[in-house]
Amino acid sequence: MPICKLSQLSKLKTPFSVFGNISVVYKIACTQCSAFYIGMTTRQISQRIREHSTDTNSALYRHSVTSLHEINLCEPEILTRDPYKSRLFIKDSLKIQEFKAYLSPNDTTCMSSADMKQW
């Protein structure tokens, strides 16, 4: 009989949902173009995403309505996390600058870098 590791016999770790994360910088992408949104929250990301889906002032909501594109709210990507709000603001700004290079300057139908941080 082969020897099995304990980890193979029992699932001791349960996977955590991304939506329970707090104090994160996250990225949400459009499913139909290269546009994306980078934001931060100190609350659960699920709460912030619910706000994005209904808030008419949200850049994600505006992009979805004006371009008739679907935003992938089901798969937010956690870019970084930090328990300290002041450092989270800094990391948010750094991530926006880092990803700015990926935005197409000629794509007028998608979010511009200025739209990335409008709440």
Coordinates of N, CA, C and O in Angstrom, one line a residue:
M1 N 0.9 -1.2 0.0 CA 0.0 0.0 0.0 C 0.9 1.2 0.0 O 1.8 1.4 0.8
P2 N 0.7 2.2 -0.9 CA 1.5 3.4 -1.0 C 1.3 4.3 0.2 O 0.2 4.3 0.8
I3 N 2.3 5.0 0.6 CA 2.2 5.9 1.8 C 1.6 7.2 1.2 O 2.1 7.8 0.3
C4 N 0.6 7.7 1.9 CA 0.0 9.0 1.5 C 0.3 10.1 2.5 O 0.5 9.8 3.7
K5 N 0.5 11.2 2.0 CA 0.7 12.4 2.9 C -0.6 12.7 3.5 O -1.7 12.5 2.9
L6 N -0.6 13.3 4.7 CA -1.8 13.7 5.4 C -2.6 14.7 4.6 O -3.8 14.7 4.6
S7 N -1.8 15.6 3.9 CA -2.5 16.7 3.1 C -3.3 16.1 2.0 O -4.3 16.7 1.5
Q8 N -3.0 14.9 1.5 CA -3.7 14.2 0.5 C -5.0 13.5 1.0 O -6.0 13.4 0.3
L9 N -5.0 13.2 2.3 CA -6.1 12.5 2.9 C -7.2 13.5 3.4 O -8.3 13.1 3.4
S10 N -6.8 14.6 3.7 CA -7.7 15.6 4.3 C -7.5 17.0 3.8 O -6.3 17.4 3.6
K11 N -8.5 17.7 3.5 CA -8.4 19.1 3.0 C -8.5 19.9 4.3 O -9.6 20.3 4.7
L12 N -7.4 20.3 4.9 CA -7.4 21.1 6.1 C -7.6 22.6 5.8 O -8.2 23.3 6.6
K13 N -7.1 23.0 4.6 CA -7.3 24.4 4.3 C -8.5 24.5 3.3 O -8.6 23.8 2.4
T14 N -9.4 25.4 3.6 CA -10.5 25.7 2.7 C -10.2 26.9 2.0 O -9.7 27.9 2.5
P15 N -10.5 26.9 0.7 CA -10.2 28.1 -0.1 C -11.1 29.3 0.3 O -12.3 29.1 0.5
F16 N -10.5 30.5 0.4 CA -11.3 31.7 0.7 C -11.7 32.4 -0.5 O -11.0 32.5 -1.5
S17 N -12.9 32.9 -0.5 CA -13.4 33.7 -1.6 C -12.7 35.0 -1.7 O -12.4 35.6 -0.6
V18 N -12.5 35.5 -2.9 CA -11.9 36.8 -3.0 C -12.8 37.9 -2.4 O -12.3 38.9 -1.9
F19 N -14.1 37.6 -2.5 CA -15.1 38.6 -2.0 C -15.0 38.9 -0.5 O -15.6 39.9 -0.1
G20 N -14.4 38.1 0.2 CA -14.3 38.4 1.7 C -13.1 39.2 2.1 O -13.0 39.6 3.2
N21 N -12.2 39.5 1.1 CA -11.0 40.3 1.4 C -11.3 41.7 1.8 O -12.2 42.3 1.3
I22 N -10.5 42.2 2.7 CA -10.6 43.6 3.2 C -9.3 44.3 3.0 O -8.2 43.6 2.9
S23 N -9.3 45.6 3.0 CA -8.0 46.4 2.8 C -7.2 45.9 1.7 O -6.0 45.5 1.8
V24 N -7.8 46.1 0.5 CA -7.1 45.6 -0.7 C -7.1 46.7 -1.8 O -8.0 47.6 -1.8
V25 N -6.2 46.6 -2.8 CA -6.2 47.3 -4.0 C -6.6 46.2 -5.0 O -6.0 45.1 -5.1
Y26 N -7.6 46.5 -5.9 CA -8.2 45.5 -6.7 C -8.3 46.0 -8.2 O -8.3 47.2 -8.4
K27 N -8.4 45.1 -9.1 CA -8.6 45.4 -10.5 C -9.8 44.7 -11.1 O -9.9 43.5 -10.8
I28 N -10.6 45.4 -11.8 CA -11.8 44.8 -12.4 C -11.7 45.2 -13.9 O -11.5 46.3 -14.3
A29 N -11.9 44.1 -14.7 CA -11.7 44.3 -16.2 C -13.1 44.3 -16.9 O -14.0 43.6 -16.5
C30 N -13.1 44.9 -18.1 CA -14.2 44.9 -19.0 C -14.0 43.6 -19.8 O -12.9 43.2 -20.1
T31 N -15.1 42.9 -20.1 CA -15.0 41.6 -20.8 C -14.9 41.8 -22.3 O -14.5 40.8 -23.0
Q32 N -15.1 43.0 -22.8 CA -15.2 43.2 -24.2 C -14.2 44.2 -24.8 O -14.2 44.4 -26.0
C33 N -13.4 44.8 -23.9 CA -12.3 45.6 -24.4 C -11.2 45.6 -23.4 O -11.2 44.9 -22.4
S34 N -10.2 46.4 -23.6 CA -9.0 46.4 -22.7 C -9.1 47.3 -21.5 O -8.2 47.4 -20.7
A35 N -10.3 47.9 -21.3 CA -10.5 48.8 -20.2 C -10.5 48.0 -18.9 O -10.9 46.9 -18.8
F36 N -10.1 48.7 -17.8 CA -10.1 48.1 -16.5 C -10.2 49.2 -15.5 O -10.0 50.4 -15.8
Y37 N -10.5 48.9 -14.3 CA -10.6 49.8 -13.2 C -9.7 49.3 -12.0 O -9.7 48.1 -11.7
I38 N -9.0 50.2 -11.4 CA -8.2 49.9 -10.3 C -8.8 50.7 -9.1 O -8.9 52.0 -9.3
G39 N -9.1 50.1 -8.0 CA -9.6 50.8 -6.9 C -9.1 50.1 -5.6 O -8.4 49.1 -5.6
M40 N -9.5 50.8 -4.5 CA -9.1 50.2 -3.2 C -10.3 50.3 -2.3 O -11.2 51.1 -2.5
T41 N -10.3 49.5 -1.3 CA -11.3 49.5 -0.3 C -10.8 48.9 1.0 O -9.9 48.1 1.0
T42 N -11.3 49.5 2.1 CA -10.9 48.9 3.4 C -12.0 48.0 3.9 O -11.9 47.4 5.0
R43 N -13.1 48.0 3.2 CA -14.3 47.1 3.5 C -14.1 45.8 2.7 O -13.2 45.6 1.9
Q44 N -15.1 44.9 2.9 CA -15.1 43.7 2.1 C -15.3 44.1 0.6 O -16.1 44.9 0.3
I45 N -14.5 43.4 -0.2 CA -14.6 43.8 -1.6 C -16.0 43.5 -2.2 O -16.4 44.2 -3.1
S46 N -16.7 42.5 -1.7 CA -18.0 42.2 -2.2 C -18.9 43.4 -2.0 O -19.8 43.7 -2.9
Q47 N -18.8 44.2 -0.9 CA -19.6 45.3 -0.6 C -19.3 46.4 -1.7 O -20.2 47.1 -2.2
R48 N -18.0 46.6 -1.9 CA -17.6 47.7 -2.9 C -18.0 47.3 -4.3 O -18.5 48.2 -5.0
I49 N -18.0 46.1 -4.7 CA -18.4 45.7 -6.0 C -19.9 45.9 -6.2 O -20.4 46.3 -7.2
R50 N -20.7 45.6 -5.1 CA -22.1 45.8 -5.2 C -22.4 47.3 -5.5 O -23.3 47.7 -6.2
E51 N -21.6 48.2 -4.8 CA -21.8 49.6 -5.1 C -21.5 50.0 -6.5 O -22.2 50.8 -7.1
H52 N -20.4 49.4 -7.0 CA -20.0 49.7 -8.4 C -21.1 49.3 -9.4 O -21.4 50.0 -10.4
S53 N -21.9 48.2 -9.1 CA -22.9 47.7 -10.0 C -24.1 48.6 -10.0 O -24.9 48.5 -11.0
T54 N -24.3 49.4 -9.0 CA -25.5 50.2 -9.0 C -25.3 51.7 -8.9 O -26.2 52.5 -9.2
D55 N -24.1 52.2 -8.6 CA -23.8 53.6 -8.5 C -23.6 54.2 -9.9 O -22.6 53.9 -10.6
T56 N -24.5 55.2 -10.2 CA -24.4 55.8 -11.6 C -23.1 56.7 -11.7 O -22.7 57.1 -12.8
N57 N -22.5 57.0 -10.6 CA -21.2 57.8 -10.6 C -20.0 56.9 -10.8 O -18.9 57.5 -10.9
S58 N -20.2 55.6 -10.7 CA -19.0 54.7 -10.8 C -18.5 54.7 -12.2 O -19.3 54.6 -13.2
A59 N -17.2 54.7 -12.4 CA -16.6 54.6 -13.7 C -16.9 53.3 -14.3 O -17.1 53.2 -15.6
L60 N -17.0 52.2 -13.6 CA -17.4 50.9 -14.1 C -18.8 50.9 -14.6 O -19.1 50.4 -15.7
Y61 N -19.7 51.5 -13.9 CA -21.1 51.6 -14.3 C -21.2 52.4 -15.6 O -21.9 52.0 -16.5
R62 N -20.6 53.6 -15.6 CA -20.6 54.5 -16.7 C -20.1 53.8 -18.0 O -20.7 53.9 -19.1
H63 N -19.0 53.1 -17.8 CA -18.4 52.4 -19.0 C -19.3 51.3 -19.5 O -19.5 51.2 -20.7
S64 N -20.0 50.6 -18.6 CA -20.9 49.6 -19.0 C -22.1 50.1 -19.8 O -22.5 49.6 -20.8
V65 N -22.6 51.2 -19.3 CA -23.8 51.8 -19.9 C -23.5 52.5 -21.2 O -24.2 52.4 -22.2
T66 N -22.4 53.3 -21.2 CA -22.1 54.1 -22.4 C -21.6 53.2 -23.6 O -21.8 53.5 -24.7
S67 N -20.8 52.2 -23.3 CA -20.3 51.3 -24.3 C -21.1 50.0 -24.6 O -20.8 49.3 -25.5
L68 N -22.1 49.8 -23.7 CA -22.8 48.6 -23.8 C -22.0 47.3 -23.6 O -22.2 46.3 -24.1
H69 N -20.9 47.5 -22.8 CA -20.0 46.4 -22.5 C -20.3 45.8 -21.1 O -21.0 46.4 -20.3
E70 N -19.9 44.5 -21.0 CA -20.1 43.9 -19.7 C -18.9 43.9 -18.9 O -17.8 43.6 -19.4
I71 N -19.0 44.3 -17.6 CA -17.9 44.4 -16.7 C -17.8 43.1 -15.9 O -18.8 42.6 -15.4
N72 N -16.6 42.6 -15.8 CA -16.5 41.3 -15.1 C -16.4 41.5 -13.6 O -15.3 41.4 -13.0
L73 N -17.6 41.7 -13.0 CA -17.6 41.9 -11.5 C -17.5 40.7 -10.7 O -17.2 40.7 -9.5
C74 N -17.5 39.5 -11.4 CA -17.4 38.2 -10.7 C -16.0 37.8 -10.4 O -15.8 36.9 -9.6
E75 N -15.0 38.4 -11.1 CA -13.7 38.0 -10.9 C -12.7 39.2 -10.7 O -11.8 39.5 -11.5
P76 N -12.9 39.9 -9.5 CA -11.9 41.0 -9.2 C -10.6 40.4 -8.9 O -10.5 39.3 -8.3
E77 N -9.5 41.0 -9.4 CA -8.2 40.6 -9.1 C -7.6 41.4 -8.0 O -7.6 42.6 -8.0
I78 N -7.1 40.7 -6.9 CA -6.5 41.4 -5.8 C -5.0 41.7 -6.2 O -4.3 40.8 -6.5
L79 N -4.7 43.0 -6.3 CA -3.4 43.4 -6.7 C -2.4 43.5 -5.5 O -1.2 43.1 -5.6
T80 N -2.9 44.0 -4.4 CA -2.1 44.1 -3.2 C -3.0 44.3 -2.0 O -4.2 44.6 -2.2
R81 N -2.5 44.1 -0.8 CA -3.3 44.4 0.4 C -2.4 45.0 1.4 O -1.1 44.9 1.4
D82 N -3.0 45.7 2.3 CA -2.2 46.3 3.4 C -3.2 46.7 4.5 O -4.3 47.3 4.3
P83 N -2.9 46.4 5.8 CA -3.9 46.7 6.9 C -3.9 48.1 7.2 O -4.8 48.6 7.9
Y84 N -2.9 48.9 6.8 CA -2.9 50.3 7.1 C -3.4 51.2 6.0 O -2.9 51.1 4.8
K85 N -4.5 51.9 6.3 CA -5.2 52.7 5.2 C -4.3 53.7 4.5 O -4.3 53.8 3.3
S86 N -3.4 54.3 5.2 CA -2.5 55.3 4.6 C -1.6 54.6 3.5 O -1.3 55.1 2.4
R87 N -1.1 53.5 3.9 CA -0.2 52.7 2.9 C -1.0 52.2 1.8 O -0.6 52.0 0.6
L88 N -2.3 51.8 2.0 CA -3.2 51.3 1.0 C -3.4 52.4 -0.1 O -3.4 52.1 -1.2
F89 N -3.6 53.6 0.4 CA -3.8 54.8 -0.6 C -2.5 54.9 -1.5 O -2.6 55.1 -2.7
I90 N -1.4 54.7 -0.9 CA -0.1 54.8 -1.7 C 0.0 53.7 -2.7 O 0.3 53.9 -3.8
K91 N -0.3 52.5 -2.2 CA -0.3 51.3 -3.1 C -1.3 51.4 -4.2 O -1.0 51.0 -5.3
D92 N -2.4 52.0 -3.9 CA -3.5 52.2 -4.9 C -2.9 53.2 -6.0 O -3.0 52.9 -7.2
S93 N -2.3 54.3 -5.6 CA -1.7 55.2 -6.6 C -0.6 54.6 -7.4 O -0.5 54.8 -8.6
L94 N 0.2 53.8 -6.8 CA 1.3 53.1 -7.5 C 0.8 52.1 -8.5 O 1.3 52.0 -9.6
K95 N -0.2 51.4 -8.1 CA -0.8 50.4 -9.1 C -1.4 51.1 -10.3 O -1.3 50.6 -11.4
I96 N -2.1 52.2 -10.0 CA -2.7 53.0 -11.1 C -1.6 53.4 -12.1 O -1.7 53.3 -13.3
Q97 N -0.5 53.9 -11.6 CA 0.6 54.4 -12.4 C 1.2 53.2 -13.1 O 1.6 53.3 -14.3
E98 N 1.4 52.1 -12.5 CA 2.0 50.9 -13.1 C 1.1 50.4 -14.2 O 1.7 50.0 -15.3
F99 N -0.2 50.4 -14.1 CA -1.1 49.8 -15.1 C -1.4 50.8 -16.2 O -2.0 50.5 -17.2
K100 N -1.1 52.1 -16.0 CA -1.5 53.1 -16.9 C -0.8 52.8 -18.3 O -1.4 53.1 -19.3
A101 N 0.3 52.2 -18.3 CA 1.0 51.9 -19.5 C 0.2 50.9 -20.4 O 0.4 50.8 -21.6
Y102 N -0.7 50.2 -19.8 CA -1.5 49.2 -20.5 C -2.7 49.8 -21.2 O -3.4 49.1 -22.0
L103 N -3.0 51.0 -20.9 CA -4.2 51.6 -21.5 C -3.9 52.2 -22.9 O -2.8 52.8 -23.1
S104 N -4.8 52.0 -23.8 CA -4.5 52.5 -25.2 C -4.9 53.9 -25.2 O -6.1 54.3 -25.0
P105 N -4.0 54.8 -25.6 CA -4.4 56.2 -25.7 C -5.3 56.6 -26.8 O -6.0 57.6 -26.8
N106 N -5.4 55.7 -27.8 CA -6.3 55.9 -28.9 C -7.7 55.3 -28.8 O -8.5 55.4 -29.7
D107 N -7.9 54.6 -27.8 CA -9.2 53.9 -27.6 C -10.2 54.8 -26.9 O -10.2 54.9 -25.7
T108 N -11.0 55.5 -27.7 CA -12.0 56.5 -27.1 C -13.3 55.8 -26.6 O -14.0 56.5 -25.9
T109 N -13.5 54.5 -26.9 CA -14.7 53.9 -26.4 C -14.5 53.3 -25.0 O -15.5 52.9 -24.4
C110 N -13.3 53.3 -24.5 CA -13.0 52.6 -23.3 C -12.5 53.6 -22.2 O -12.3 54.8 -22.5
M111 N -12.4 53.2 -21.0 CA -12.0 54.1 -19.9 C -10.6 54.7 -20.2 O -9.7 54.0 -20.5
S112 N -10.5 55.9 -19.9 CA -9.2 56.6 -20.0 C -8.5 56.5 -18.6 O -9.2 56.1 -17.6
S113 N -7.3 56.8 -18.5 CA -6.6 56.8 -17.2 C -7.3 57.7 -16.2 O -7.3 57.5 -15.0
A114 N -7.9 58.8 -16.7 CA -8.6 59.7 -15.8 C -9.8 59.1 -15.2 O -10.2 59.4 -14.1
D115 N -10.5 58.2 -15.9 CA -11.7 57.5 -15.5 C -11.4 56.4 -14.4 O -12.2 56.0 -13.7
M116 N -10.1 56.0 -14.4 CA -9.8 54.8 -13.6 C -10.1 55.1 -12.1 O -10.4 54.2 -11.4
K117 N -10.0 56.3 -11.6 CA -10.2 56.5 -10.2 C -11.4 57.4 -9.9 O -11.5 57.8 -8.8
Q118 N -12.3 57.6 -10.8 CA -13.5 58.3 -10.5 C -14.5 57.4 -9.8 O -14.8 56.3 -10.3
W119 N -15.0 57.7 -8.7 CA -15.9 56.9 -7.9 C -17.3 57.3 -8.1 O -17.7 58.3 -8.1

